[in-house]
Amino acid sequence: MTAALQVQGLQAGYGAMQVLWGIDMEVRPGQTVLLLGANSAGKTTLLRTLIGLLPCRSGSITFDGERIDGLRPDQRIRRGLAFMSELGVFPTLSIDENIALGGYFMPDAKMRRRRDELFTVFPDLAKKRRDAASTLSGGQRKMLGIAKVLVAEPRLLLMDEPSSGLAPVFVKQVIDVLRTTIGGGTSLLIAEQNVAFLALADRGYLLDHGKVRASGTREELEASDAVRETYFGL
Ligand code: ATP
């Protein structure tokens, strides 16, 4: 089966600073793949290169059999990619406005239908739909970030550190919400420092100084010495 996303020999960075040194990875259709790595390993840089916010200096990115590394971010989004940044939402915009932005490329009626479905999953957001996102708690903001990207029903969702800034109880809520809302035609690539997200993953990659240090199924990564060394200093 063609991988939803195939990355080969990817190199990227900022000016004179090279961050990614030849990344090979893939996300198969319908899978959840976890990109693990400590601070500064290059996770955000990889996601930003995949969505097109940073140029791919060398190597290739193929989505559904098509080379996309030369495309602009909006062209990648129209092909079914979505990116949830660590910040996730625009604090001065209302909940409704944030979700509408996530569905910017969709027909209006379809966006509203999908938004109303999501409000049944996120009743707290529905109650405050006309309020600014800045009035939400950290956990609720994360939920809004998730609703904002899910409204477009992306085929591949790239998520940057959904746990950042959250207390453990909210991290668990985010994991539960992802477990119930992701499925069907959506593949997911999550960049995380938090190993708890392995519970969601079919497969994963451990990134270290811009290179893939280990990869495998969830079980293989849980048993991996490289993951233990990175996370538990063992
Ligand atoms: P974190 O969990 O801290 O976000 P990360 O694995 O996502 O870590 P990146 O944010 O991709 O790591 O950072 C990789 C390297 O690139 C780091 O050394 C970082 O300092 C550097 N870097 C990140 N953003 C920029 C930028 N805009 N300009 C220059 N260097 C950057």
PDB file of C-alpha atoms and ligand atoms in Angstrom:
ATOM      1  CA  MET A   1       0.000   0.000   0.000  1.00  0.00           C
ATOM      2  CA  THR A   2       1.292   3.499  -0.801  1.00  0.00           C
ATOM      3  CA  ALA A   3       2.321   5.346   2.344  1.00  0.00           C
ATOM      4  CA  ALA A   4       0.233   8.444   3.055  1.00  0.00           C
ATOM      5  CA  LEU A   5       3.478  10.269   3.717  1.00  0.00           C
ATOM      6  CA  GLN A   6       6.961   9.243   2.652  1.00  0.00           C
ATOM      7  CA  VAL A   7      10.017  11.261   3.587  1.00  0.00           C
ATOM      8  CA  GLN A   8      13.429  10.463   2.150  1.00  0.00           C
ATOM      9  CA  GLY A   9      16.793  12.020   2.945  1.00  0.00           C
ATOM     10  CA  LEU A  10      15.181  15.219   4.216  1.00  0.00           C
ATOM     11  CA  GLN A  11      17.525  18.051   5.170  1.00  0.00           C
ATOM     12  CA  ALA A  12      16.398  21.418   6.522  1.00  0.00           C
ATOM     13  CA  GLY A  13      17.454  24.213   8.834  1.00  0.00           C
ATOM     14  CA  TYR A  14      17.602  27.940   9.448  1.00  0.00           C
ATOM     15  CA  GLY A  15      20.166  30.025   7.544  1.00  0.00           C
ATOM     16  CA  ALA A  16      23.629  28.670   8.223  1.00  0.00           C
ATOM     17  CA  MET A  17      22.278  26.315  10.869  1.00  0.00           C
ATOM     18  CA  GLN A  18      21.385  22.854   9.584  1.00  0.00           C
ATOM     19  CA  VAL A  19      18.949  21.037  11.887  1.00  0.00           C
ATOM     20  CA  LEU A  20      17.757  17.932  10.002  1.00  0.00           C
ATOM     21  CA  TRP A  21      20.405  15.634   8.577  1.00  0.00           C
ATOM     22  CA  GLY A  22      18.704  13.212   6.218  1.00  0.00           C
ATOM     23  CA  ILE A  23      15.402  12.038   7.707  1.00  0.00           C
ATOM     24  CA  ASP A  24      13.742   8.889   6.332  1.00  0.00           C
ATOM     25  CA  MET A  25      10.263   8.146   7.629  1.00  0.00           C
ATOM     26  CA  GLU A  26       6.738   7.234   6.613  1.00  0.00           C
ATOM     27  CA  VAL A  27       3.162   7.422   7.832  1.00  0.00           C
ATOM     28  CA  ARG A  28       0.863   4.764   6.453  1.00  0.00           C
ATOM     29  CA  PRO A  29      -2.821   5.480   5.753  1.00  0.00           C
ATOM     30  CA  GLY A  30      -4.906   5.611   8.935  1.00  0.00           C
ATOM     31  CA  GLN A  31      -1.904   5.233  11.228  1.00  0.00           C
ATOM     32  CA  THR A  32      -0.905   7.338  14.200  1.00  0.00           C
ATOM     33  CA  VAL A  33       2.847   7.880  14.234  1.00  0.00           C
ATOM     34  CA  LEU A  34       4.710   9.448  17.143  1.00  0.00           C
ATOM     35  CA  LEU A  35       7.787  11.566  16.654  1.00  0.00           C
ATOM     36  CA  LEU A  36       9.627  11.441  19.955  1.00  0.00           C
ATOM     37  CA  GLY A  37      12.640  13.494  20.898  1.00  0.00           C
ATOM     38  CA  ALA A  38      14.112  15.662  23.621  1.00  0.00           C
ATOM     39  CA  ASN A  39      14.268  19.475  23.500  1.00  0.00           C
ATOM     40  CA  SER A  40      15.880  20.767  20.290  1.00  0.00           C
ATOM     41  CA  ALA A  41      15.952  17.335  18.633  1.00  0.00           C
ATOM     42  CA  GLY A  42      14.375  18.933  15.540  1.00  0.00           C
ATOM     43  CA  LYS A  43      10.727  17.822  15.849  1.00  0.00           C
ATOM     44  CA  THR A  44       9.174  21.240  15.184  1.00  0.00           C
ATOM     45  CA  THR A  45      11.617  21.862  12.352  1.00  0.00           C
ATOM     46  CA  LEU A  46      10.550  18.581  10.738  1.00  0.00           C
ATOM     47  CA  LEU A  47       6.825  19.371  10.994  1.00  0.00           C
ATOM     48  CA  ARG A  48       7.374  22.912   9.665  1.00  0.00           C
ATOM     49  CA  THR A  49       9.262  21.487   6.691  1.00  0.00           C
ATOM     50  CA  LEU A  50       6.532  18.915   6.015  1.00  0.00           C
ATOM     51  CA  ILE A  51       3.799  21.580   5.891  1.00  0.00           C
ATOM     52  CA  GLY A  52       6.016  23.910   3.830  1.00  0.00           C
ATOM     53  CA  LEU A  53       6.770  26.721   6.280  1.00  0.00           C
ATOM     54  CA  LEU A  54      10.476  25.883   5.898  1.00  0.00           C
ATOM     55  CA  PRO A  55      12.115  24.830   2.633  1.00  0.00           C
ATOM     56  CA  CYS A  56      13.278  21.283   2.103  1.00  0.00           C
ATOM     57  CA  ARG A  57      16.978  21.735   1.283  1.00  0.00           C
ATOM     58  CA  SER A  58      17.506  18.235   0.042  1.00  0.00           C
ATOM     59  CA  GLY A  59      15.573  14.963  -0.119  1.00  0.00           C
ATOM     60  CA  SER A  60      11.899  14.461  -0.885  1.00  0.00           C
ATOM     61  CA  ILE A  61       8.428  14.571   0.673  1.00  0.00           C
ATOM     62  CA  THR A  62       5.756  12.479  -1.041  1.00  0.00           C
ATOM     63  CA  PHE A  63       2.081  12.613  -0.054  1.00  0.00           C
ATOM     64  CA  ASP A  64      -0.303  10.050  -1.535  1.00  0.00           C
ATOM     65  CA  GLY A  65       2.212   9.278  -4.260  1.00  0.00           C
ATOM     66  CA  GLU A  66       2.754  12.939  -5.228  1.00  0.00           C
ATOM     67  CA  ARG A  67       5.940  14.940  -4.580  1.00  0.00           C
ATOM     68  CA  ILE A  68       4.876  17.935  -2.483  1.00  0.00           C
ATOM     69  CA  ASP A  69       8.200  19.369  -1.295  1.00  0.00           C
ATOM     70  CA  GLY A  70       8.072  22.117  -3.952  1.00  0.00           C
ATOM     71  CA  LEU A  71       4.525  23.197  -3.051  1.00  0.00           C
ATOM     72  CA  ARG A  72       3.450  26.170  -0.935  1.00  0.00           C
ATOM     73  CA  PRO A  73       1.771  25.470   2.452  1.00  0.00           C
ATOM     74  CA  ASP A  74      -1.698  26.374   1.109  1.00  0.00           C
ATOM     75  CA  GLN A  75      -1.248  23.907  -1.759  1.00  0.00           C
ATOM     76  CA  ARG A  76      -0.308  21.186   0.735  1.00  0.00           C
ATOM     77  CA  ILE A  77      -3.339  22.065   2.893  1.00  0.00           C
ATOM     78  CA  ARG A  78      -5.653  21.778  -0.128  1.00  0.00           C
ATOM     79  CA  ARG A  79      -4.255  18.285  -0.699  1.00  0.00           C
ATOM     80  CA  GLY A  80      -5.334  17.245   2.809  1.00  0.00           C
ATOM     81  CA  LEU A  81      -2.492  18.150   5.166  1.00  0.00           C
ATOM     82  CA  ALA A  82      -3.092  20.174   8.334  1.00  0.00           C
ATOM     83  CA  PHE A  83      -0.716  21.561  10.949  1.00  0.00           C
ATOM     84  CA  MET A  84      -1.472  22.263  14.599  1.00  0.00           C
ATOM     85  CA  SER A  85       1.296  24.417  16.038  1.00  0.00           C
ATOM     86  CA  GLU A  86       2.232  24.383  19.712  1.00  0.00           C
ATOM     87  CA  LEU A  87       0.199  27.572  20.202  1.00  0.00           C
ATOM     88  CA  GLY A  88      -2.691  26.137  18.241  1.00  0.00           C
ATOM     89  CA  VAL A  89      -5.184  29.027  18.377  1.00  0.00           C
ATOM     90  CA  PHE A  90      -5.468  32.800  17.889  1.00  0.00           C
ATOM     91  CA  PRO A  91      -6.249  34.147  21.393  1.00  0.00           C
ATOM     92  CA  THR A  92      -7.961  37.374  20.295  1.00  0.00           C
ATOM     93  CA  LEU A  93     -10.377  35.598  17.939  1.00  0.00           C
ATOM     94  CA  SER A  94     -13.540  33.913  19.174  1.00  0.00           C
ATOM     95  CA  ILE A  95     -13.948  30.154  19.296  1.00  0.00           C
ATOM     96  CA  ASP A  96     -16.235  30.292  16.249  1.00  0.00           C
ATOM     97  CA  GLU A  97     -13.713  32.418  14.339  1.00  0.00           C
ATOM     98  CA  ASN A  98     -10.829  30.085  15.183  1.00  0.00           C
ATOM     99  CA  ILE A  99     -12.752  27.076  13.919  1.00  0.00           C
ATOM    100  CA  ALA A 100     -13.831  28.947  10.779  1.00  0.00           C
ATOM    101  CA  LEU A 101     -10.160  29.678  10.064  1.00  0.00           C
ATOM    102  CA  GLY A 102      -9.381  25.984  10.314  1.00  0.00           C
ATOM    103  CA  GLY A 103     -12.048  25.407   7.662  1.00  0.00           C
ATOM    104  CA  TYR A 104     -10.917  28.306   5.475  1.00  0.00           C
ATOM    105  CA  PHE A 105     -10.599  26.174   2.331  1.00  0.00           C
ATOM    106  CA  MET A 106     -13.940  24.387   2.764  1.00  0.00           C
ATOM    107  CA  PRO A 107     -17.386  25.277   1.452  1.00  0.00           C
ATOM    108  CA  ASP A 108     -19.125  27.312   4.176  1.00  0.00           C
ATOM    109  CA  ALA A 109     -22.084  24.981   4.703  1.00  0.00           C
ATOM    110  CA  LYS A 110     -19.792  21.961   5.075  1.00  0.00           C
ATOM    111  CA  MET A 111     -17.591  23.820   7.557  1.00  0.00           C
ATOM    112  CA  ARG A 112     -20.643  24.743   9.683  1.00  0.00           C
ATOM    113  CA  ARG A 113     -21.984  21.187   9.642  1.00  0.00           C
ATOM    114  CA  ARG A 114     -18.634  19.770  10.698  1.00  0.00           C
ATOM    115  CA  ARG A 115     -18.214  22.504  13.362  1.00  0.00           C
ATOM    116  CA  ASP A 116     -21.582  21.617  14.878  1.00  0.00           C
ATOM    117  CA  GLU A 117     -20.578  17.947  15.006  1.00  0.00           C
ATOM    118  CA  LEU A 118     -17.369  18.936  16.799  1.00  0.00           C
ATOM    119  CA  PHE A 119     -19.333  21.042  19.301  1.00  0.00           C
ATOM    120  CA  THR A 120     -21.047  17.843  20.417  1.00  0.00           C
ATOM    121  CA  VAL A 121     -17.584  16.410  21.193  1.00  0.00           C
ATOM    122  CA  PHE A 122     -16.438  19.655  22.864  1.00  0.00           C
ATOM    123  CA  PRO A 123     -19.502  20.991  24.762  1.00  0.00           C
ATOM    124  CA  ASP A 124     -17.350  23.436  26.789  1.00  0.00           C
ATOM    125  CA  LEU A 125     -16.360  25.168  23.563  1.00  0.00           C
ATOM    126  CA  ALA A 126     -19.941  25.276  22.314  1.00  0.00           C
ATOM    127  CA  LYS A 127     -21.015  27.150  25.460  1.00  0.00           C
ATOM    128  CA  LYS A 128     -18.385  29.850  24.898  1.00  0.00           C
ATOM    129  CA  ARG A 129     -18.425  29.947  21.119  1.00  0.00           C
ATOM    130  CA  ARG A 130     -18.636  33.756  20.835  1.00  0.00           C
ATOM    131  CA  ASP A 131     -15.987  34.439  23.486  1.00  0.00           C
ATOM    132  CA  ALA A 132     -12.343  35.129  22.729  1.00  0.00           C
ATOM    133  CA  ALA A 133     -10.061  32.092  22.863  1.00  0.00           C
ATOM    134  CA  SER A 134      -8.002  33.981  25.460  1.00  0.00           C
ATOM    135  CA  THR A 135     -10.815  33.390  27.983  1.00  0.00           C
ATOM    136  CA  LEU A 136     -10.327  29.606  27.786  1.00  0.00           C
ATOM    137  CA  SER A 137      -8.215  27.562  30.202  1.00  0.00           C
ATOM    138  CA  GLY A 138      -4.987  25.975  28.892  1.00  0.00           C
ATOM    139  CA  GLY A 139      -6.699  22.608  28.489  1.00  0.00           C
ATOM    140  CA  GLN A 140      -9.706  24.114  26.694  1.00  0.00           C
ATOM    141  CA  ARG A 141      -7.409  26.031  24.341  1.00  0.00           C
ATOM    142  CA  LYS A 142      -5.749  22.777  23.383  1.00  0.00           C
ATOM    143  CA  MET A 143      -9.192  21.297  22.667  1.00  0.00           C
ATOM    144  CA  LEU A 144      -9.975  24.326  20.500  1.00  0.00           C
ATOM    145  CA  GLY A 145      -6.673  23.818  18.654  1.00  0.00           C
ATOM    146  CA  ILE A 146      -7.719  20.237  17.966  1.00  0.00           C
ATOM    147  CA  ALA A 147     -11.246  21.258  16.841  1.00  0.00           C
ATOM    148  CA  LYS A 148      -9.731  23.941  14.600  1.00  0.00           C
ATOM    149  CA  VAL A 149      -7.647  21.402  12.670  1.00  0.00           C
ATOM    150  CA  LEU A 150     -10.235  18.608  12.693  1.00  0.00           C
ATOM    151  CA  VAL A 151     -12.950  20.785  11.155  1.00  0.00           C
ATOM    152  CA  ALA A 152     -11.271  20.458   7.756  1.00  0.00           C
ATOM    153  CA  GLU A 153     -11.213  16.645   8.018  1.00  0.00           C
ATOM    154  CA  PRO A 154      -7.538  16.482   7.056  1.00  0.00           C
ATOM    155  CA  ARG A 155      -6.097  13.293   5.610  1.00  0.00           C
ATOM    156  CA  LEU A 156      -2.819  13.849   7.439  1.00  0.00           C
ATOM    157  CA  LEU A 157      -2.690  15.893  10.619  1.00  0.00           C
ATOM    158  CA  LEU A 158       0.691  17.136  11.852  1.00  0.00           C
ATOM    159  CA  MET A 159       0.535  18.008  15.563  1.00  0.00           C
ATOM    160  CA  ASP A 160       3.280  19.833  17.398  1.00  0.00           C
ATOM    161  CA  GLU A 161       3.520  19.037  21.135  1.00  0.00           C
ATOM    162  CA  PRO A 162      -0.168  18.851  22.067  1.00  0.00           C
ATOM    163  CA  SER A 163       0.917  18.356  25.711  1.00  0.00           C
ATOM    164  CA  SER A 164       2.964  21.552  25.984  1.00  0.00           C
ATOM    165  CA  GLY A 165       2.068  23.724  28.949  1.00  0.00           C
ATOM    166  CA  LEU A 166      -0.554  21.272  30.243  1.00  0.00           C
ATOM    167  CA  ALA A 167      -0.841  19.656  33.656  1.00  0.00           C
ATOM    168  CA  PRO A 168      -0.831  15.817  33.570  1.00  0.00           C
ATOM    169  CA  VAL A 169      -4.606  15.589  34.033  1.00  0.00           C
ATOM    170  CA  PHE A 170      -5.153  17.674  30.859  1.00  0.00           C
ATOM    171  CA  VAL A 171      -2.527  15.679  28.967  1.00  0.00           C
ATOM    172  CA  LYS A 172      -4.608  12.584  29.669  1.00  0.00           C
ATOM    173  CA  GLN A 173      -7.726  14.410  28.395  1.00  0.00           C
ATOM    174  CA  VAL A 174      -5.939  15.357  25.174  1.00  0.00           C
ATOM    175  CA  ILE A 175      -4.888  11.735  24.645  1.00  0.00           C
ATOM    176  CA  ASP A 176      -8.471  10.559  25.265  1.00  0.00           C
ATOM    177  CA  VAL A 177      -9.903  13.143  22.859  1.00  0.00           C
ATOM    178  CA  LEU A 178      -7.431  12.191  20.136  1.00  0.00           C
ATOM    179  CA  ARG A 179      -8.270   8.531  20.641  1.00  0.00           C
ATOM    180  CA  THR A 180     -11.991   9.202  20.105  1.00  0.00           C
ATOM    181  CA  THR A 181     -11.838  11.879  17.394  1.00  0.00           C
ATOM    182  CA  ILE A 182      -9.084  10.603  15.122  1.00  0.00           C
ATOM    183  CA  GLY A 183     -10.007   7.781  12.855  1.00  0.00           C
ATOM    184  CA  GLY A 184     -11.509   7.015   9.521  1.00  0.00           C
ATOM    185  CA  GLY A 185      -9.498   8.716   6.830  1.00  0.00           C
ATOM    186  CA  THR A 186      -7.167  10.748   9.060  1.00  0.00           C
ATOM    187  CA  SER A 187      -3.541   9.772   9.624  1.00  0.00           C
ATOM    188  CA  LEU A 188      -1.741  11.483  12.451  1.00  0.00           C
ATOM    189  CA  LEU A 189       1.867  12.477  13.040  1.00  0.00           C
ATOM    190  CA  ILE A 190       2.426  13.798  16.576  1.00  0.00           C
ATOM    191  CA  ALA A 191       5.670  15.420  17.704  1.00  0.00           C
ATOM    192  CA  GLU A 192       6.031  15.014  21.459  1.00  0.00           C
ATOM    193  CA  GLN A 193       8.509  14.917  24.296  1.00  0.00           C
ATOM    194  CA  ASN A 194       5.946  13.126  26.432  1.00  0.00           C
ATOM    195  CA  VAL A 195       6.227   9.333  26.112  1.00  0.00           C
ATOM    196  CA  ALA A 196       2.620   8.951  27.363  1.00  0.00           C
ATOM    197  CA  PHE A 197       1.577   9.593  23.745  1.00  0.00           C
ATOM    198  CA  LEU A 198       3.069   6.211  22.789  1.00  0.00           C
ATOM    199  CA  ALA A 199      -0.259   4.796  24.005  1.00  0.00           C
ATOM    200  CA  LEU A 200      -1.900   6.286  20.894  1.00  0.00           C
ATOM    201  CA  ALA A 201       0.752   5.315  18.390  1.00  0.00           C
ATOM    202  CA  ASP A 202       0.926   2.454  15.934  1.00  0.00           C
ATOM    203  CA  ARG A 203       4.551   3.290  15.213  1.00  0.00           C
ATOM    204  CA  GLY A 204       7.122   5.894  16.102  1.00  0.00           C
ATOM    205  CA  TYR A 205      10.478   7.499  15.487  1.00  0.00           C
ATOM    206  CA  LEU A 206      12.994   8.791  17.991  1.00  0.00           C
ATOM    207  CA  LEU A 207      14.709  11.928  16.750  1.00  0.00           C
ATOM    208  CA  ASP A 208      18.080  12.897  18.174  1.00  0.00           C
ATOM    209  CA  HIS A 209      20.148  15.881  16.989  1.00  0.00           C
ATOM    210  CA  GLY A 210      18.270  15.986  13.685  1.00  0.00           C
ATOM    211  CA  LYS A 211      18.645  12.268  12.870  1.00  0.00           C
ATOM    212  CA  VAL A 212      16.402   9.246  13.351  1.00  0.00           C
ATOM    213  CA  ARG A 213      17.996   7.297  16.191  1.00  0.00           C
ATOM    214  CA  ALA A 214      15.368   4.555  16.520  1.00  0.00           C
ATOM    215  CA  SER A 215      12.093   3.565  14.882  1.00  0.00           C
ATOM    216  CA  GLY A 216       9.553   0.799  15.145  1.00  0.00           C
ATOM    217  CA  THR A 217       6.175  -0.243  16.444  1.00  0.00           C
ATOM    218  CA  ARG A 218       4.900   1.057  19.791  1.00  0.00           C
ATOM    219  CA  GLU A 219       6.035  -2.145  21.483  1.00  0.00           C
ATOM    220  CA  GLU A 220       9.488  -1.952  19.915  1.00  0.00           C
ATOM    221  CA  LEU A 221       9.931   1.658  21.021  1.00  0.00           C
ATOM    222  CA  GLU A 222       8.700   0.913  24.534  1.00  0.00           C
ATOM    223  CA  ALA A 223      11.410  -1.747  24.764  1.00  0.00           C
ATOM    224  CA  SER A 224      14.061   0.359  23.005  1.00  0.00           C
ATOM    225  CA  ASP A 225      17.300   1.160  24.862  1.00  0.00           C
ATOM    226  CA  ALA A 226      17.582   4.420  22.889  1.00  0.00           C
ATOM    227  CA  VAL A 227      14.171   5.606  24.145  1.00  0.00           C
ATOM    228  CA  ARG A 228      15.015   4.591  27.711  1.00  0.00           C
ATOM    229  CA  GLU A 229      18.340   6.445  27.569  1.00  0.00           C
ATOM    230  CA  THR A 230      16.713   9.592  26.159  1.00  0.00           C
ATOM    231  CA  TYR A 231      13.796   9.665  28.541  1.00  0.00           C
ATOM    232  CA  PHE A 232      14.867   7.964  31.683  1.00  0.00           C
ATOM    233  CA  GLY A 233      18.663   8.293  31.555  1.00  0.00           C
ATOM    234  CA  LEU A 234      18.963   4.512  31.964  1.00  0.00           C
TER     235      LEU A 234
HETATM  236  P1  ATP B   1      11.297  21.622  21.386  1.00  0.00           P
HETATM  237  O1  ATP B   1      10.654  20.497  22.074  1.00  0.00           O
HETATM  238  O2  ATP B   1      12.200  22.415  22.271  1.00  0.00           O
HETATM  239  O3  ATP B   1      10.372  22.458  20.558  1.00  0.00           O
HETATM  240  P2  ATP B   1      12.214  20.418  18.908  1.00  0.00           P
HETATM  241  O4  ATP B   1      12.626  18.985  18.878  1.00  0.00           O
HETATM  242  O5  ATP B   1      10.891  20.767  18.349  1.00  0.00           O
HETATM  243  O6  ATP B   1      12.358  20.926  20.387  1.00  0.00           O
HETATM  244  P3  ATP B   1      13.267  22.396  17.112  1.00  0.00           P
HETATM  245  O7  ATP B   1      12.357  23.477  17.630  1.00  0.00           O
HETATM  246  O8  ATP B   1      12.996  21.827  15.779  1.00  0.00           O
HETATM  247  O9  ATP B   1      13.362  21.209  18.169  1.00  0.00           O
HETATM  248  O10 ATP B   1      14.751  22.975  17.177  1.00  0.00           O
HETATM  249  C1  ATP B   1      15.871  22.309  16.604  1.00  0.00           C
HETATM  250  C2  ATP B   1      17.048  23.259  16.592  1.00  0.00           C
HETATM  251  O11 ATP B   1      16.778  24.357  15.717  1.00  0.00           O
HETATM  252  C3  ATP B   1      17.366  23.873  17.956  1.00  0.00           C
HETATM  253  O12 ATP B   1      18.764  23.907  18.108  1.00  0.00           O
HETATM  254  C4  ATP B   1      16.798  25.267  17.866  1.00  0.00           C
HETATM  255  O13 ATP B   1      17.540  26.170  18.651  1.00  0.00           O
HETATM  256  C5  ATP B   1      16.938  25.598  16.384  1.00  0.00           C
HETATM  257  N1  ATP B   1      15.908  26.520  15.918  1.00  0.00           N
HETATM  258  C6  ATP B   1      14.580  26.375  16.050  1.00  0.00           C
HETATM  259  N2  ATP B   1      13.907  27.402  15.491  1.00  0.00           N
HETATM  260  C7  ATP B   1      14.852  28.235  14.969  1.00  0.00           C
HETATM  261  C8  ATP B   1      14.817  29.491  14.263  1.00  0.00           C
HETATM  262  N3  ATP B   1      13.656  30.070  13.957  1.00  0.00           N
HETATM  263  N4  ATP B   1      15.998  30.030  13.911  1.00  0.00           N
HETATM  264  C9  ATP B   1      17.174  29.433  14.204  1.00  0.00           C
HETATM  265  N5  ATP B   1      17.287  28.266  14.863  1.00  0.00           N
HETATM  266  C10 ATP B   1      16.148  27.665  15.250  1.00  0.00           C
END
